[in-house]
Each structure stands twice: as C-alpha cells, then as structure tokens.
CSV table of C-alpha atoms and ligand atoms in Angstrom, one decimal:
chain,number,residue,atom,x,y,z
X,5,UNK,CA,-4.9,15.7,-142.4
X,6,UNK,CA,-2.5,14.6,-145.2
X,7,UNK,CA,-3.3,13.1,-148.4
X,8,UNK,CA,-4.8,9.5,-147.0
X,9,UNK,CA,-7.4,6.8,-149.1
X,10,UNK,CA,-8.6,4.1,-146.4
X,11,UNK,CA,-10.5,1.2,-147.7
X,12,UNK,CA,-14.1,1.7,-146.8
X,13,UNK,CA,-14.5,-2.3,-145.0
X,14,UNK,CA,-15.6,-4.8,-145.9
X,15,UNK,CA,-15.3,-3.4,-149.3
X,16,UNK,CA,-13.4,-2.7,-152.3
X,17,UNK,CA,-14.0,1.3,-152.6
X,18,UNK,CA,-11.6,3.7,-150.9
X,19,UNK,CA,-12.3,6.9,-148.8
X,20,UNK,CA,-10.0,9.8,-149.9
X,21,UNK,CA,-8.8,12.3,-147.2
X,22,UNK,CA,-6.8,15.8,-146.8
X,23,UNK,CA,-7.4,16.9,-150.4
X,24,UNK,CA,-9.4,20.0,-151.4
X,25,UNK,CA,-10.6,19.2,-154.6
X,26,UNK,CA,-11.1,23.3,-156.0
X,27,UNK,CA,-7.4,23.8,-156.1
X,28,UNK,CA,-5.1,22.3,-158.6
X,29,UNK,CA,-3.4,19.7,-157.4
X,30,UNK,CA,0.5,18.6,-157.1
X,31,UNK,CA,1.6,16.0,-159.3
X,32,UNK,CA,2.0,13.7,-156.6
X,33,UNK,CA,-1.4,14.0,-155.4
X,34,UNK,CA,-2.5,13.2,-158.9
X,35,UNK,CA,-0.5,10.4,-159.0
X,36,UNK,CA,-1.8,9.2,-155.9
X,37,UNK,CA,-5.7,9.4,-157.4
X,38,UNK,CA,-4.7,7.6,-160.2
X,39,UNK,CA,-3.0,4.6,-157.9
X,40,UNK,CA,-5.9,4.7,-155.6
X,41,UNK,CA,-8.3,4.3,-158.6
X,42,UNK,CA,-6.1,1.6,-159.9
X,43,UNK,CA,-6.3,-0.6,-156.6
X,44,UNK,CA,-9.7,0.7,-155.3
X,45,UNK,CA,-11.7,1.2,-158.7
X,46,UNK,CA,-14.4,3.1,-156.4
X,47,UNK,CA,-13.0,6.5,-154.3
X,48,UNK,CA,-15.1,8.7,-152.4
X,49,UNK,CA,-14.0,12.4,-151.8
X,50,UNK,CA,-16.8,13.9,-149.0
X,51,UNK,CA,-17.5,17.4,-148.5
X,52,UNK,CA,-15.9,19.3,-151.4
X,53,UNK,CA,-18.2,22.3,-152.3
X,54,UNK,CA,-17.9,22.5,-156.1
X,55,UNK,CA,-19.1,24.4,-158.5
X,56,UNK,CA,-19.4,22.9,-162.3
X,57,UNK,CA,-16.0,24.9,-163.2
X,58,UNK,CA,-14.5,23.2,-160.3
X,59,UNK,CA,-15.5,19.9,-160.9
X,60,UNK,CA,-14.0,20.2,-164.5
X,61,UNK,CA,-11.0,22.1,-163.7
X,62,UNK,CA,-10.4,18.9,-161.7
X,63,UNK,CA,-11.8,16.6,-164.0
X,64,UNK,CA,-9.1,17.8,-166.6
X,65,UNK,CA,-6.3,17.2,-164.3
X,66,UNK,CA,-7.0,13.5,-164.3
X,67,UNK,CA,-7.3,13.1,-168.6
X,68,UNK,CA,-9.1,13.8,-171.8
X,69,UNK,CA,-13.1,14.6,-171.1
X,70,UNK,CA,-15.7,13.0,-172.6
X,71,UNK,CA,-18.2,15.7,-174.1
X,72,UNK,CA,-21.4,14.8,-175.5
X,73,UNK,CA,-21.4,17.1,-178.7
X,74,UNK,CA,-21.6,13.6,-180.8
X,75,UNK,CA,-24.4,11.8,-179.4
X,76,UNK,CA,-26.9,12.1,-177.1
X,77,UNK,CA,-30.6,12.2,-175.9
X,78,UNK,CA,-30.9,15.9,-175.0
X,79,UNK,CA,-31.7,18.4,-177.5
X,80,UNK,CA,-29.5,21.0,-177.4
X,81,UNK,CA,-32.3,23.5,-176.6
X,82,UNK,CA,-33.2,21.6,-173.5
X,83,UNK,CA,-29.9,20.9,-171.8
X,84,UNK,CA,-29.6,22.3,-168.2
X,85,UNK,CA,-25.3,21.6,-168.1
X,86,UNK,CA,-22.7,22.3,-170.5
X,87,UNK,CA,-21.8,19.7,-172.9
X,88,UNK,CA,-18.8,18.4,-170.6
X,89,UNK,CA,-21.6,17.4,-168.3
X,90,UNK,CA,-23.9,14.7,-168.3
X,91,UNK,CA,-26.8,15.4,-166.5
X,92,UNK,CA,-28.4,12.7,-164.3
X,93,UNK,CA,-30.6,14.8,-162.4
X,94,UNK,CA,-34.2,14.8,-162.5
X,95,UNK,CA,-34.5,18.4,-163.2
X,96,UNK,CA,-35.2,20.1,-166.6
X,97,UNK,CA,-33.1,23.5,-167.4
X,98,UNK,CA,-35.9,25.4,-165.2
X,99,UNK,CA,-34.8,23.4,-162.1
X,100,UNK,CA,-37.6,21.7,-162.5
X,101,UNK,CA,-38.1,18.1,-161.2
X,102,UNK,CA,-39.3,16.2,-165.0
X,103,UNK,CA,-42.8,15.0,-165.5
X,104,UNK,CA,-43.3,11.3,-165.0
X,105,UNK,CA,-43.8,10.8,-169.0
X,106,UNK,CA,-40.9,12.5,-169.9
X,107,UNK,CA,-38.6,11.2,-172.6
X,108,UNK,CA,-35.3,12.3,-170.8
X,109,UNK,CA,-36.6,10.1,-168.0
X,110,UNK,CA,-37.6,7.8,-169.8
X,111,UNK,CA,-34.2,7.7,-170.8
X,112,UNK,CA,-32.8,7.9,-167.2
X,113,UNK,CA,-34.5,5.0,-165.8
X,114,UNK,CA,-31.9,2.8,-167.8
X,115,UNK,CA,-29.5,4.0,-165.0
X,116,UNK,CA,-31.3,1.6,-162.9
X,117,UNK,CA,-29.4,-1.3,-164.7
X,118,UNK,CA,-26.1,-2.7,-164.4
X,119,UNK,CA,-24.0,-0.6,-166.7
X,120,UNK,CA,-20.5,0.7,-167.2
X,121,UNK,CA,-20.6,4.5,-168.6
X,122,UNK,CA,-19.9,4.8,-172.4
X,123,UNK,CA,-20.3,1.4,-173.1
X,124,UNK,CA,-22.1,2.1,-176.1
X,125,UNK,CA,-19.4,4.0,-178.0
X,126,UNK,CA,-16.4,2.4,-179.4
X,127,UNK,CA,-13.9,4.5,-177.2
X,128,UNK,CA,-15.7,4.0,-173.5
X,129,UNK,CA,-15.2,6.0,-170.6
X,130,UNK,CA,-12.4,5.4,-168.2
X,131,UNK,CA,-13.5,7.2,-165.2
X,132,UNK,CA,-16.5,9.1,-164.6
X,133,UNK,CA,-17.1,12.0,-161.9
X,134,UNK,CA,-20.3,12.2,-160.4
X,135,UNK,CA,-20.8,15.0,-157.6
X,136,UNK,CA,-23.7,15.1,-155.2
X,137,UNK,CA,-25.3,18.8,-155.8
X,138,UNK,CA,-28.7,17.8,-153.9
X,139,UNK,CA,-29.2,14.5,-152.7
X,140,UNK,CA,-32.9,12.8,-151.8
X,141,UNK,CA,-33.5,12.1,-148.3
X,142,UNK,CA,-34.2,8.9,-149.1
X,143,UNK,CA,-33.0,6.3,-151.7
X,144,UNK,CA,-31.2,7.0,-155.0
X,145,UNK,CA,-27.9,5.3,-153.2
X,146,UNK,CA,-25.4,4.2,-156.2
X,147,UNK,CA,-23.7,0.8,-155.7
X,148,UNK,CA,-20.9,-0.7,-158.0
X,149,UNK,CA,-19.9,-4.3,-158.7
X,150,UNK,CA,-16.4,-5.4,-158.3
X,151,UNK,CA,-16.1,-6.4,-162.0
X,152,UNK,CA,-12.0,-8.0,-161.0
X,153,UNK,CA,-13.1,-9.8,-158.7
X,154,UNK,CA,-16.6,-10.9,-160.8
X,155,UNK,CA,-13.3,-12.4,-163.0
X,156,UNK,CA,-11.1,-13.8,-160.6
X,157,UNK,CA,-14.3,-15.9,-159.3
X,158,UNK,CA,-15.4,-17.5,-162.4
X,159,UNK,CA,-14.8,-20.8,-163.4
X,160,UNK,CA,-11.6,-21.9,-165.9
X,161,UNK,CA,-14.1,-23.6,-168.4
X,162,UNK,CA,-16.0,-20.2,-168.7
X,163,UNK,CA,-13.0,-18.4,-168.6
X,164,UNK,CA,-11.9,-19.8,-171.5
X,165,UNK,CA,-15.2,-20.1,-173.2
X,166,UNK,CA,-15.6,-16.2,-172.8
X,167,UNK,CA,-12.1,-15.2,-173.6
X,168,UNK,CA,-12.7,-13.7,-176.7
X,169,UNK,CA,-15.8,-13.0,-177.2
X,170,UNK,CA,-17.4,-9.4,-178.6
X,171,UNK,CA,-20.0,-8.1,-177.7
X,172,UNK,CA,-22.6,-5.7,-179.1
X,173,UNK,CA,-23.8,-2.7,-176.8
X,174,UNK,CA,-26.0,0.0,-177.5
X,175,UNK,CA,-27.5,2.4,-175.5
X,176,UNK,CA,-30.8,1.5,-176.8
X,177,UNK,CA,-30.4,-1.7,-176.2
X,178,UNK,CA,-30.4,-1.2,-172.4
X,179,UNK,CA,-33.3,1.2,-172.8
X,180,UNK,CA,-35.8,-1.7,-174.7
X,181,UNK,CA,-34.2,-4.1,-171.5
X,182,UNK,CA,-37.0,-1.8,-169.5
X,183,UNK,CA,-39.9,-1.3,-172.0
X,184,UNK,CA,-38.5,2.0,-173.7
X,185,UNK,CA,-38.3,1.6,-177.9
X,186,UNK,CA,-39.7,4.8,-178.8
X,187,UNK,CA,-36.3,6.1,-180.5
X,188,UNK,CA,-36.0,8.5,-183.1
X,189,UNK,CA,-34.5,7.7,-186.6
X,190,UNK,CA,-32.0,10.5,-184.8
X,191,UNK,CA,-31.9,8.1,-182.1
X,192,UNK,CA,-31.1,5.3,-184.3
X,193,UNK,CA,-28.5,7.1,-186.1
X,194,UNK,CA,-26.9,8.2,-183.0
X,195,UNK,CA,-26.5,5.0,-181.4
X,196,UNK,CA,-25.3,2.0,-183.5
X,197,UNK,CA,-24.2,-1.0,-181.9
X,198,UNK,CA,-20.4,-0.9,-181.2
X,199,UNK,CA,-18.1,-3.6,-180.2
X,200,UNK,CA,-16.4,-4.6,-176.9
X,201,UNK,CA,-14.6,-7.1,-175.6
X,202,UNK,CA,-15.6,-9.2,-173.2
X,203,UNK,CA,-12.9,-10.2,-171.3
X,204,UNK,CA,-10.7,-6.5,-170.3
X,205,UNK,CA,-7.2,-6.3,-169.6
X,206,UNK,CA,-6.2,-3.7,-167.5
X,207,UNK,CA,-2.3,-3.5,-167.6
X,208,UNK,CA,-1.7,-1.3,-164.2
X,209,UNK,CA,-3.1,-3.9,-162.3
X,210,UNK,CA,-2.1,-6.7,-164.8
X,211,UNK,CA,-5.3,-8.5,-163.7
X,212,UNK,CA,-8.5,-9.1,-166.4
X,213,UNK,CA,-12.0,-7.9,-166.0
X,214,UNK,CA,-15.1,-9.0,-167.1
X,215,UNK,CA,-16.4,-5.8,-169.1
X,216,UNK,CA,-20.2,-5.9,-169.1
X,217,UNK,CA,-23.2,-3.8,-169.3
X,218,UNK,CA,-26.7,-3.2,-170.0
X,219,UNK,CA,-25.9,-1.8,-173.1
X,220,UNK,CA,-25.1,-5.4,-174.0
X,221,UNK,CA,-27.8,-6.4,-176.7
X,222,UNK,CA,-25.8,-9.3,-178.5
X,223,UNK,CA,-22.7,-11.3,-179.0
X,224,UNK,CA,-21.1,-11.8,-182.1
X,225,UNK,CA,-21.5,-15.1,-183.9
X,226,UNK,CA,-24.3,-16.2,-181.2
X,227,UNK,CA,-27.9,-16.4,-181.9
X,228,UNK,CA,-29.3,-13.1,-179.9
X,229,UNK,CA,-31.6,-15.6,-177.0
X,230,UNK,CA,-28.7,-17.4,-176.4
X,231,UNK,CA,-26.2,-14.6,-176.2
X,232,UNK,CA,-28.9,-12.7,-173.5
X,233,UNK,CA,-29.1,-15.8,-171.3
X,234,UNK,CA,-25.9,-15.9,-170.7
X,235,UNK,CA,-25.5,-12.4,-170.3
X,236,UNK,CA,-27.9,-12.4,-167.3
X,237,UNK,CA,-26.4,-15.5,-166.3
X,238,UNK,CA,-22.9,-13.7,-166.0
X,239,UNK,CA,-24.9,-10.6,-164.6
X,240,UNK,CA,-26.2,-12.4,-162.0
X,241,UNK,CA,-22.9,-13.9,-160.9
X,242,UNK,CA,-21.1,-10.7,-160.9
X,243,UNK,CA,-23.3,-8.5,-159.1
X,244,UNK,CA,-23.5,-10.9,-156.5
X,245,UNK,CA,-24.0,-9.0,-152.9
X,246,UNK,CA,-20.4,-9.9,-151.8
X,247,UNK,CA,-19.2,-7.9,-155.0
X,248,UNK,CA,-21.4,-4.8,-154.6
X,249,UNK,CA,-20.2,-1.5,-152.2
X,250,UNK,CA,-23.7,1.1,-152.2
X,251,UNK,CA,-22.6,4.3,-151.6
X,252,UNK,CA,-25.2,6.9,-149.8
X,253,UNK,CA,-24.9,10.0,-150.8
X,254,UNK,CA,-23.9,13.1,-148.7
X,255,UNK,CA,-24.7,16.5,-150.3
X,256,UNK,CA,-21.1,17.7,-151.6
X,257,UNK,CA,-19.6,13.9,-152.0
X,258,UNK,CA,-18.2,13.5,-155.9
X,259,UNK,CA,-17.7,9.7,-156.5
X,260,UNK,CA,-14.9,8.4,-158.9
X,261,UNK,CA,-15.2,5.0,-160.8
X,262,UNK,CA,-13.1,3.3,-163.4
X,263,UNK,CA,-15.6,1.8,-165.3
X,264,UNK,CA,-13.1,-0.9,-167.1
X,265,UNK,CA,-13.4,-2.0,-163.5
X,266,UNK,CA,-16.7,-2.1,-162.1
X,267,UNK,CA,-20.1,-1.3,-163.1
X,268,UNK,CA,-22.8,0.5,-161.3
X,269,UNK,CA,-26.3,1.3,-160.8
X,270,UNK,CA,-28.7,4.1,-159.5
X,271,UNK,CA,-31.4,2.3,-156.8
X,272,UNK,CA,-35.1,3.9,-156.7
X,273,UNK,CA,-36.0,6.9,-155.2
X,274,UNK,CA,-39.4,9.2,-155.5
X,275,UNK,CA,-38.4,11.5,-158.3
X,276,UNK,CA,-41.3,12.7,-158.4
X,277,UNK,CA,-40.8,14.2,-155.3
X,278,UNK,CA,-37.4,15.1,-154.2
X,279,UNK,CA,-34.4,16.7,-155.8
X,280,UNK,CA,-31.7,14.3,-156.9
X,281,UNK,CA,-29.1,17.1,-158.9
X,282,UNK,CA,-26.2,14.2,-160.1
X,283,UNK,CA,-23.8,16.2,-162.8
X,284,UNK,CA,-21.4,13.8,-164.3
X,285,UNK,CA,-17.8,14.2,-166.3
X,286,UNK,CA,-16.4,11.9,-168.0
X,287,UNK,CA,-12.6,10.9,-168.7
X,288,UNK,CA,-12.2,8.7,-172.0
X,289,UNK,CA,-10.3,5.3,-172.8
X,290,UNK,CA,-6.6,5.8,-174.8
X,291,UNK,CA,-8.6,3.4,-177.3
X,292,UNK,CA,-11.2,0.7,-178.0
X,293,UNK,CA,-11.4,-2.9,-177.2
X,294,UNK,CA,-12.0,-3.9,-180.5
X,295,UNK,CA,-9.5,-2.6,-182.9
X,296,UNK,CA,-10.6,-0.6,-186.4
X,297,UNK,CA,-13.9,1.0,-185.0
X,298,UNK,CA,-13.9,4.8,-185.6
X,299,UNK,CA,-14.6,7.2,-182.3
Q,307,OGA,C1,-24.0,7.9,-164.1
Q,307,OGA,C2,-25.0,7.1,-163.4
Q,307,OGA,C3,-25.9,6.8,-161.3
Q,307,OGA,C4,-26.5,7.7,-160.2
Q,307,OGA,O1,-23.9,9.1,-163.8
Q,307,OGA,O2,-23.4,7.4,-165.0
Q,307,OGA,O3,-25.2,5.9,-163.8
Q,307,OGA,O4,-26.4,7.3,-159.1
Q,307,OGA,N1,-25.5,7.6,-162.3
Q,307,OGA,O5,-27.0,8.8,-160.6
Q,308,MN,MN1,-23.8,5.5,-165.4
C-alpha cells in the first residue's frame, strides 16, 4: 500500500499507512508526516516492530530531540531507557512492575491529567513519540483533546479576555493537583515555574490554539484561586467529549502528537498488575512562547 493517512471518523486523528517506520525515510515521506501532523495533530502508525534505536533513528528524522539530561525525576542510577527516552512504563530497570508507594509513580500518576508534554520548560515539546512495547489488556487507552478546535469554539468576549495572558506551569504543580508535594529541594531546583502563552499561534495552519495543561499552577497578574477556576473552567470546555479521540493501544502502535495542538491523557489501568512498557521521544519547539526565558 502507498504512503496514505485517512482520518480515523468521527475524529480529528489520522491513521498512517504503507510506511515502515525502521528504514529511513524519503524526503517526501517526511514531508508528508509533517503535513499530516499539521492537519491531523494526532497520527497513528500500527504495527511497526521497533526497537529503541529505531524509534530514535526515526525520531531524529522528524527534528531536534528532547533529552532529559537537564531535569528530571529519575536518578540516574535508576533509569531503565536512555536519556532520549522518557519512560512512562510502570516498570523499574529490573522489568519490574513499581511498588504501589513508589515515587516514580507517584510521579506518573500526573499523566492522568490533562497535559501537553514539556509544558513545564520554557522551550516545550513539539511532537512527542510514544510506541506501544507491551500494552495492558485492559485500560491505559490515551485520548487527546482537540486544543484548535477547543479555540475556534470559544466565545469572542473570552477570546479577547485570554488573548494575552501567561501562564505559569510547573511540573509540580500538576503533581500537588493530585495530592503529591513530597519534592526534593532537587525537585524544587529542577522545576521552576516557566512561562507560556496562553493563546498559541501555530503558523502552518495559521489558526490559534488554546495551550493548556496541568502543569498550569497560575496566571500572571491574577490572584492564584481565581487564576485556577478559570483554568478548570477552560479545561472543562476544551476536553469536552466531542473534542476528545481515545486511542487503544495495539502492541507495536507508536502514536505522534503535536502538543501545541492538543493535549492528552493516560486513563486508569491495574498497574499493579499488568505490563504497560510506553517509551517516549520527544522533538522540541524552535523557541518559547514567552520571549527572554533561557532553555
Ligand atoms: C506521555 C504520556 C500517556 C500514556 O508519554 O507523555 O502522557 O498513555 N503518556 O502513557
Ligand atoms: Mn504526556
């Protein structure tokens, strides 16, 4: 079959077809990812058997890679994948599943929330990879909210209201949204707020997004209850049903996302029982939204 992406209906996402994902591609395949990512924000390649050099041979056709050498949750001692990776399994470097108490599950429960990848450092992620190693027979589907059209459907009062607001995100801001505050002074250090637009711009499409997350924790200039109502008030909105697409996972699916275009979320599984082995890359913004922050 040749090179094909066919909307998966009634949604947004696209299905990509007739492209073998371990060999390097031809520049006008790339190209066609990158359009198809444009228009779809979600694409779904099934059955590509990758291993980890695979996954990043191809990652690095598509743009820079976001490692996690500068900040991050696992001690270096402890990490199962190499640093191009971020691991959302529920496994420890033994390929074991992690103990309920766990701090690097503690840590991956924030998945749960509404987020876009990155959001938390001044120059977020673009796209992010995620391949389906071993997938639970039950649950742990990953759905993603159409953050165009969460835009489009607003109302012109707030539209102008949240033009230009900034936001603060932190990635321990989403993990106190569930309960977690047990950071380090490492933890601390690691993960100052940063700024982001609210309102994106995403000139390939020349349409705006709303850019949110559960990194979210404030907005500038706003008192911080007022700031998180309206947050959840624009969450709710733009994660409405009719905005979502869940994808369930095969064994050997990798999922792209733009994340200045959609957010997403993990749904509940038994991790405590079955293998869910996620590995993650990560292609970076050209810049941030807010000007003068350092990387
Ligand atoms: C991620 C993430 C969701 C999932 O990899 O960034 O949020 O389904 N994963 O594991
Ligand atoms: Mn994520």
């Amino acid at each position: 079959m040749p090179f094909q992406i066919k909307t998966i209906q009634p949604k947004f996402a696209g299905e990509v077809f007739g492209v073998d994902l371990r060999q390097p591609l031809s520049d006008s395949d790339i190209d066609a990812i990158h359009a198809g990512m444009n228009k779809h924000a979600v694409l779904v390649f099934h059955g590509q058997q990758m291993n980890d050099e695979e996954h990043l041979a191809f990652t690095k056709q598509l743009g820079p890679v976001q490692t996690n050498a500068a900040a991050n949750v696992i001690k270096a001692e402890e990490r199962r994948l190499p640093l191009d990776f971020s691991d959302v399994s529920n496994l420890d470097k033994n390929e074991k599943l992690l103990a309920r108490d766990d701090r690097r599950r503690m840590f991956s429960l924030g998945n749960r929330l509404w987020h876009s990848d990155a959001s938390f450092r001044a120059i977020p992620a673009k796209y992010s990879l995620l391949y389906g190693h071993v997938v639970p027979p039950k649950g742990g589907d990953t759905e993603f909210a159409d953050m165009r059209q969460a835009y489009d459907t607003l109302d012109a009062e707030t539209k102008a209201e949240i033009e230009d607001l900034i936001c603060e995100h932190s990635n321990l801001f989403s993990r106190a949204l569930i309960g977690f505050t047990e950071f380090t002074d490492e933890d601390m250090r690691n993960f100052k707020p940063v700024l982001q637009r609210l309102v994106r711009y995403h000139p390939a499409m020349d349409r705006k997004t709303l850019f949110m997350s559960a990194h979210i924790g404030g907005i500038v200039g706003w008192p911080k209850p007022k700031a998180m109502a309206f947050v959840r008030d624009l969450m709710e909105h733009a994660t409405q049903r009719d905005f979502v697409y869940a994808h369930k996972w095969q064994q050997g699916d990798l999922v792209i996302w733009d994340n200045r275009q959609t957010m997403h979320r993990v749904r509940r599984f038994d991790d405590q029982k079955y293998v869910r082995d996620m590995r993650r890359t990560t292609i970076m913004c050209e810049g941030p939204t807010v000007a003068g922050q350092a990387a």
